[in-house]
């Protein structure tokens, strides 16, 4: 069985997030001072997690966040960050660089609701989901390839895996005892990969929606519907464990350990938790 950890983090705040201006793909803003503090706090929160791979959107706000998080890590400071356009924010077309209120007005004029409304030149939700699906399948293939390589090197009888989940200590504070015991028992603690992904709010919400609706992701017992549909705060952290029985890419078993976790932002400032603009 192939088993890998997947940690997904939203980028830190930019000045456009604070001012509620849509960035999408066409506005490539750097992190603000607050955004860098958020990224540093996320890095400290994840500092004992031994990642094997790091992927980031190729937009500047995500790249700076990924670099800052790795800079705080005790194990992975020199790990290469791989940039992937499939992790970019949803494209908002003519609405990019304009206030969120303008997008809502466009949607209202078209007789539609946000976020399902697609402005001219923007991506539909289905197109964003297809990007997310394609990238997730790539991660599954990566993990299967690593497990097969491990078996080829050491034989099927040897213990495979490159990272132990007991190093991922932050999750113990944000899920139930039952979820921990079911996921962390015995030899299953060994992960074939432990992957960090840095991306964007609307993209992440769509990706998680794909996990839940298409792949029947198991959710934390205390998660509410409003939490599930909310956009992650800047540097919100979500963690998943993905299992592929017999390397079957078509039927991944996904467990969400925590969703949009933001306790690391408590000392950064209350304004950091509230920003929901993409």
Coordinates of C-alpha atoms in Angstrom, one line a residue:
X1 CA 0.0 0.0 0.0
X2 CA 1.2 3.5 -0.9
X3 CA 0.7 6.1 1.7
X4 CA 1.6 9.8 1.7
X5 CA 1.0 13.0 3.6
X6 CA -0.2 16.1 1.9
X7 CA 0.0 19.5 3.6
X8 CA -1.7 22.4 1.7
X9 CA -1.0 26.0 2.8
X10 CA -2.5 29.2 1.4
X11 CA -0.1 32.0 0.6
X12 CA 0.4 34.9 3.1
X13 CA -1.4 38.2 2.8
X14 CA -0.7 40.8 0.1
X15 CA -1.8 44.4 0.2
X16 CA -4.5 43.5 -2.3
X17 CA -5.9 40.8 0.1
X18 CA -6.1 43.5 2.8
X19 CA -7.8 45.9 0.4
X20 CA -10.2 43.2 -0.9
X21 CA -9.0 43.5 -4.5
X22 CA -9.0 40.4 -6.7
X23 CA -5.6 39.1 -7.9
X24 CA -6.3 35.9 -9.7
X25 CA -3.5 35.1 -12.1
X26 CA -3.0 38.5 -13.7
X27 CA -2.0 40.5 -10.6
X28 CA 1.3 39.1 -9.2
X29 CA 1.6 41.0 -5.9
X30 CA 4.4 40.2 -3.4
X31 CA 3.6 39.5 0.2
X32 CA 3.0 42.4 2.6
X33 CA 4.9 42.7 5.9
X34 CA 2.0 41.0 7.5
X35 CA 2.1 38.3 4.9
X36 CA 5.7 37.6 5.6
X37 CA 4.9 37.4 9.4
X38 CA 2.1 34.9 8.6
X39 CA 4.4 32.8 6.5
X40 CA 7.1 32.8 9.2
X41 CA 4.4 31.7 11.8
X42 CA 3.3 28.9 9.5
X43 CA 7.0 27.9 9.0
X44 CA 7.4 27.7 12.8
X45 CA 4.2 25.7 13.1
X46 CA 5.5 23.2 10.5
X47 CA 9.2 23.4 11.5
X48 CA 9.4 19.8 12.8
X49 CA 7.6 18.3 9.7
X50 CA 10.0 16.4 7.5
X51 CA 8.8 17.1 4.0
X52 CA 10.1 15.0 1.1
X53 CA 8.8 17.3 -1.7
X54 CA 7.6 20.9 -1.9
X55 CA 5.4 22.3 -4.7
X56 CA 4.2 25.9 -5.1
X57 CA 2.2 28.0 -7.5
X58 CA 4.5 30.0 -9.7
X59 CA 2.8 33.2 -8.6
X60 CA 5.0 35.5 -6.4
X61 CA 2.9 35.5 -3.3
X62 CA 2.9 31.7 -3.2
X63 CA 6.6 31.4 -4.0
X64 CA 7.6 33.8 -1.2
X65 CA 5.4 31.9 1.2
X66 CA 6.9 28.5 0.3
X67 CA 10.4 29.9 0.6
X68 CA 9.7 31.5 4.0
X69 CA 8.1 28.3 5.4
X70 CA 11.1 26.2 4.3
X71 CA 13.5 28.7 5.8
X72 CA 12.0 27.8 9.3
X73 CA 12.1 24.1 8.8
X74 CA 14.6 22.0 10.8
X75 CA 14.9 19.3 8.2
X76 CA 14.2 20.8 4.8
X77 CA 15.9 24.2 4.4
X78 CA 17.7 23.0 1.3
X79 CA 14.8 21.1 -0.3
X80 CA 14.1 22.3 -3.9
X81 CA 10.8 24.1 -4.3
X82 CA 9.2 23.0 -7.6
X83 CA 6.9 25.6 -9.2
X84 CA 3.8 24.4 -11.0
X85 CA 1.3 26.5 -13.0
X86 CA -1.5 24.0 -12.1
X87 CA -1.4 25.4 -8.6
X88 CA -2.2 29.0 -9.7
X89 CA -5.2 30.9 -8.4
X90 CA -8.4 30.8 -10.3
X91 CA -8.3 33.2 -13.3
X92 CA -10.8 36.0 -12.9
X93 CA -10.4 37.7 -16.3
X94 CA -11.7 41.2 -16.4
X95 CA -12.3 41.3 -12.7
X96 CA -8.6 41.0 -11.8
X97 CA -7.2 44.1 -10.2
X98 CA -10.7 45.2 -9.3
X99 CA -12.5 45.2 -5.9
X100 CA -14.3 42.1 -4.9
X101 CA -17.5 44.2 -4.8
X102 CA -17.2 44.6 -8.6
X103 CA -17.2 40.9 -9.1
X104 CA -20.3 40.6 -7.0
X105 CA -22.0 43.3 -9.0
X106 CA -21.1 41.5 -12.3
X107 CA -22.5 38.3 -10.9
X108 CA -25.7 40.0 -9.8
X109 CA -26.1 41.7 -13.2
X110 CA -25.8 38.2 -14.8
X111 CA -28.3 36.8 -12.4
X112 CA -25.7 34.5 -10.8
X113 CA -24.1 34.0 -7.5
X114 CA -20.4 34.2 -6.5
X115 CA -18.3 32.1 -6.6
X116 CA -20.0 30.1 -9.4
X117 CA -20.1 33.2 -11.6
X118 CA -17.3 33.4 -14.3
X119 CA -16.4 36.9 -15.5
X120 CA -15.3 37.4 -19.1
X121 CA -11.9 35.9 -19.6
X122 CA -12.0 34.0 -16.4
X123 CA -11.9 30.3 -15.5
X124 CA -15.0 28.3 -14.7
X125 CA -15.1 26.3 -11.5
X126 CA -15.0 23.1 -13.6
X127 CA -11.8 24.3 -15.3
X128 CA -10.2 25.0 -11.9
X129 CA -11.2 21.6 -10.6
X130 CA -9.7 19.9 -13.7
X131 CA -6.4 21.6 -12.9
X132 CA -6.6 20.4 -9.3
X133 CA -7.5 16.9 -10.3
X134 CA -4.6 16.7 -12.8
X135 CA -2.1 17.9 -10.2
X136 CA -3.4 15.5 -7.5
X137 CA -3.2 12.6 -9.9
X138 CA 0.4 13.7 -10.6
X139 CA 1.1 13.5 -6.8
X140 CA -0.4 10.0 -6.6
X141 CA 1.8 8.9 -9.5
X142 CA 4.8 10.4 -7.8
X143 CA 4.1 8.5 -4.5
X144 CA 3.5 5.2 -6.3
X145 CA 6.8 5.7 -8.2
X146 CA 8.7 6.3 -5.0
X147 CA 7.3 3.2 -3.4
X148 CA 8.1 1.1 -6.4
X149 CA 11.6 2.5 -6.5
X150 CA 12.0 1.6 -2.8
X151 CA 10.9 -1.9 -3.3
X152 CA 13.3 -2.3 -6.3
X153 CA 16.2 -1.1 -4.2
X154 CA 15.5 -3.1 -1.0
X155 CA 13.1 -5.8 -1.9
X156 CA 9.4 -6.1 -1.1
X157 CA 10.0 -7.5 2.4
X158 CA 11.9 -4.4 3.6
X159 CA 10.2 -1.5 5.3
X160 CA 9.5 1.2 2.7
X161 CA 9.0 4.9 3.3
X162 CA 11.0 8.1 3.6
X163 CA 9.3 9.9 6.5
X164 CA 7.6 8.9 9.7
X165 CA 4.3 10.6 10.5
X166 CA 5.1 10.9 14.2
X167 CA 7.3 13.8 13.2
X168 CA 4.2 15.6 12.0
X169 CA 3.4 16.7 15.6
X170 CA 1.2 19.8 14.9
X171 CA -1.8 17.6 13.7
X172 CA -2.2 16.0 17.2
X173 CA -3.7 19.2 18.5
X174 CA -6.3 19.6 15.7
X175 CA -8.0 16.2 15.3
X176 CA -9.8 13.7 17.5
X177 CA -8.1 10.9 19.3
X178 CA -10.0 8.4 17.2
X179 CA -8.7 10.0 14.0
X180 CA -5.2 9.9 15.3
X181 CA -5.3 6.3 16.4
X182 CA -6.8 5.1 13.2
X183 CA -4.2 6.8 11.1
X184 CA -1.1 6.4 13.2
X185 CA -1.2 2.8 14.2
X186 CA 1.7 0.4 13.9
X187 CA 3.6 0.1 10.7
X188 CA 1.2 2.5 8.9
X189 CA 3.2 5.4 10.4
X190 CA 5.6 5.1 7.6
X191 CA 4.9 7.5 4.7
X192 CA 6.2 7.0 1.1
X193 CA 6.2 10.7 0.7
X194 CA 5.3 13.8 2.8
X195 CA 4.4 16.6 0.4
X196 CA 4.0 20.4 1.1
X197 CA 1.9 22.4 -1.4
X198 CA 1.5 26.2 -1.3
X199 CA -1.3 27.6 -3.3
X200 CA -4.3 30.0 -3.3
X201 CA -7.7 30.4 -1.6
X202 CA -10.2 29.9 -4.3
X203 CA -8.1 27.1 -5.9
X204 CA -7.8 25.3 -2.5
X205 CA -11.5 25.5 -1.8
X206 CA -12.2 24.0 -5.2
X207 CA -9.5 21.3 -4.7
X208 CA -10.9 20.3 -1.3
X209 CA -14.4 20.3 -2.9
X210 CA -13.1 17.7 -5.4
X211 CA -11.7 15.6 -2.6
X212 CA -15.0 15.6 -0.8
X213 CA -17.5 15.3 -3.7
X214 CA -15.6 13.2 -6.1
X215 CA -13.2 11.1 -3.9
X216 CA -15.3 10.8 -0.7
X217 CA -12.6 12.3 1.5
X218 CA -13.1 11.5 5.2
X219 CA -13.5 14.7 7.2
X220 CA -12.8 15.6 10.8
X221 CA -15.9 14.8 13.0
X222 CA -16.1 18.4 14.3
X223 CA -16.0 20.1 10.9
X224 CA -19.1 22.2 10.0
X225 CA -20.6 22.8 6.6
X226 CA -19.7 26.5 6.7
X227 CA -16.0 25.6 7.6
X228 CA -15.9 23.2 4.6
X229 CA -17.2 25.9 2.2
X230 CA -15.1 28.7 3.6
X231 CA -11.9 30.1 1.9
X232 CA -8.8 29.4 3.9
X233 CA -7.3 32.4 5.8
X234 CA -3.9 33.5 4.6
X235 CA -1.4 30.7 5.5
X236 CA -4.2 28.5 6.7
X237 CA -2.9 24.9 6.9
X238 CA -4.8 21.7 5.8
X239 CA -3.4 18.2 6.2
X240 CA -4.4 15.0 4.5
X241 CA -3.3 11.4 4.5
X242 CA -3.7 9.6 1.1
X243 CA -3.7 5.9 0.8
X244 CA -3.5 4.0 -2.5
X245 CA -4.2 0.3 -2.0
X246 CA -2.0 -1.8 -4.3
X247 CA -0.9 1.4 -6.0
X248 CA -4.4 1.9 -7.4
X249 CA -4.5 5.5 -8.7
X250 CA -8.2 5.4 -9.5
X251 CA -9.4 4.9 -5.9
X252 CA -7.4 7.0 -3.4
X253 CA -8.5 6.9 0.2
X254 CA -8.2 10.4 1.6
X255 CA -8.5 11.4 5.3
X256 CA -8.6 15.1 6.2
X257 CA -6.8 15.5 9.5
X258 CA -7.3 19.3 9.7
X259 CA -8.7 22.0 7.5
X260 CA -7.7 25.6 7.2
X261 CA -5.9 25.4 10.6
X262 CA -4.9 28.9 11.7
X263 CA -3.9 28.7 15.4
X264 CA -0.3 29.7 14.4
X265 CA -1.7 33.2 13.5
X266 CA -2.9 34.0 17.1
X267 CA 0.2 36.0 17.9
X268 CA 0.6 37.6 14.5
X269 CA -2.5 39.7 14.8
X270 CA -6.3 39.3 14.5
X271 CA -6.4 41.0 11.1
X272 CA -4.4 38.1 9.7
X273 CA -7.1 35.6 10.3
X274 CA -9.8 37.5 8.5
X275 CA -8.6 38.0 5.0
X276 CA -10.6 35.9 2.6
X277 CA -10.0 37.7 -0.7
X278 CA -8.2 35.8 -3.5

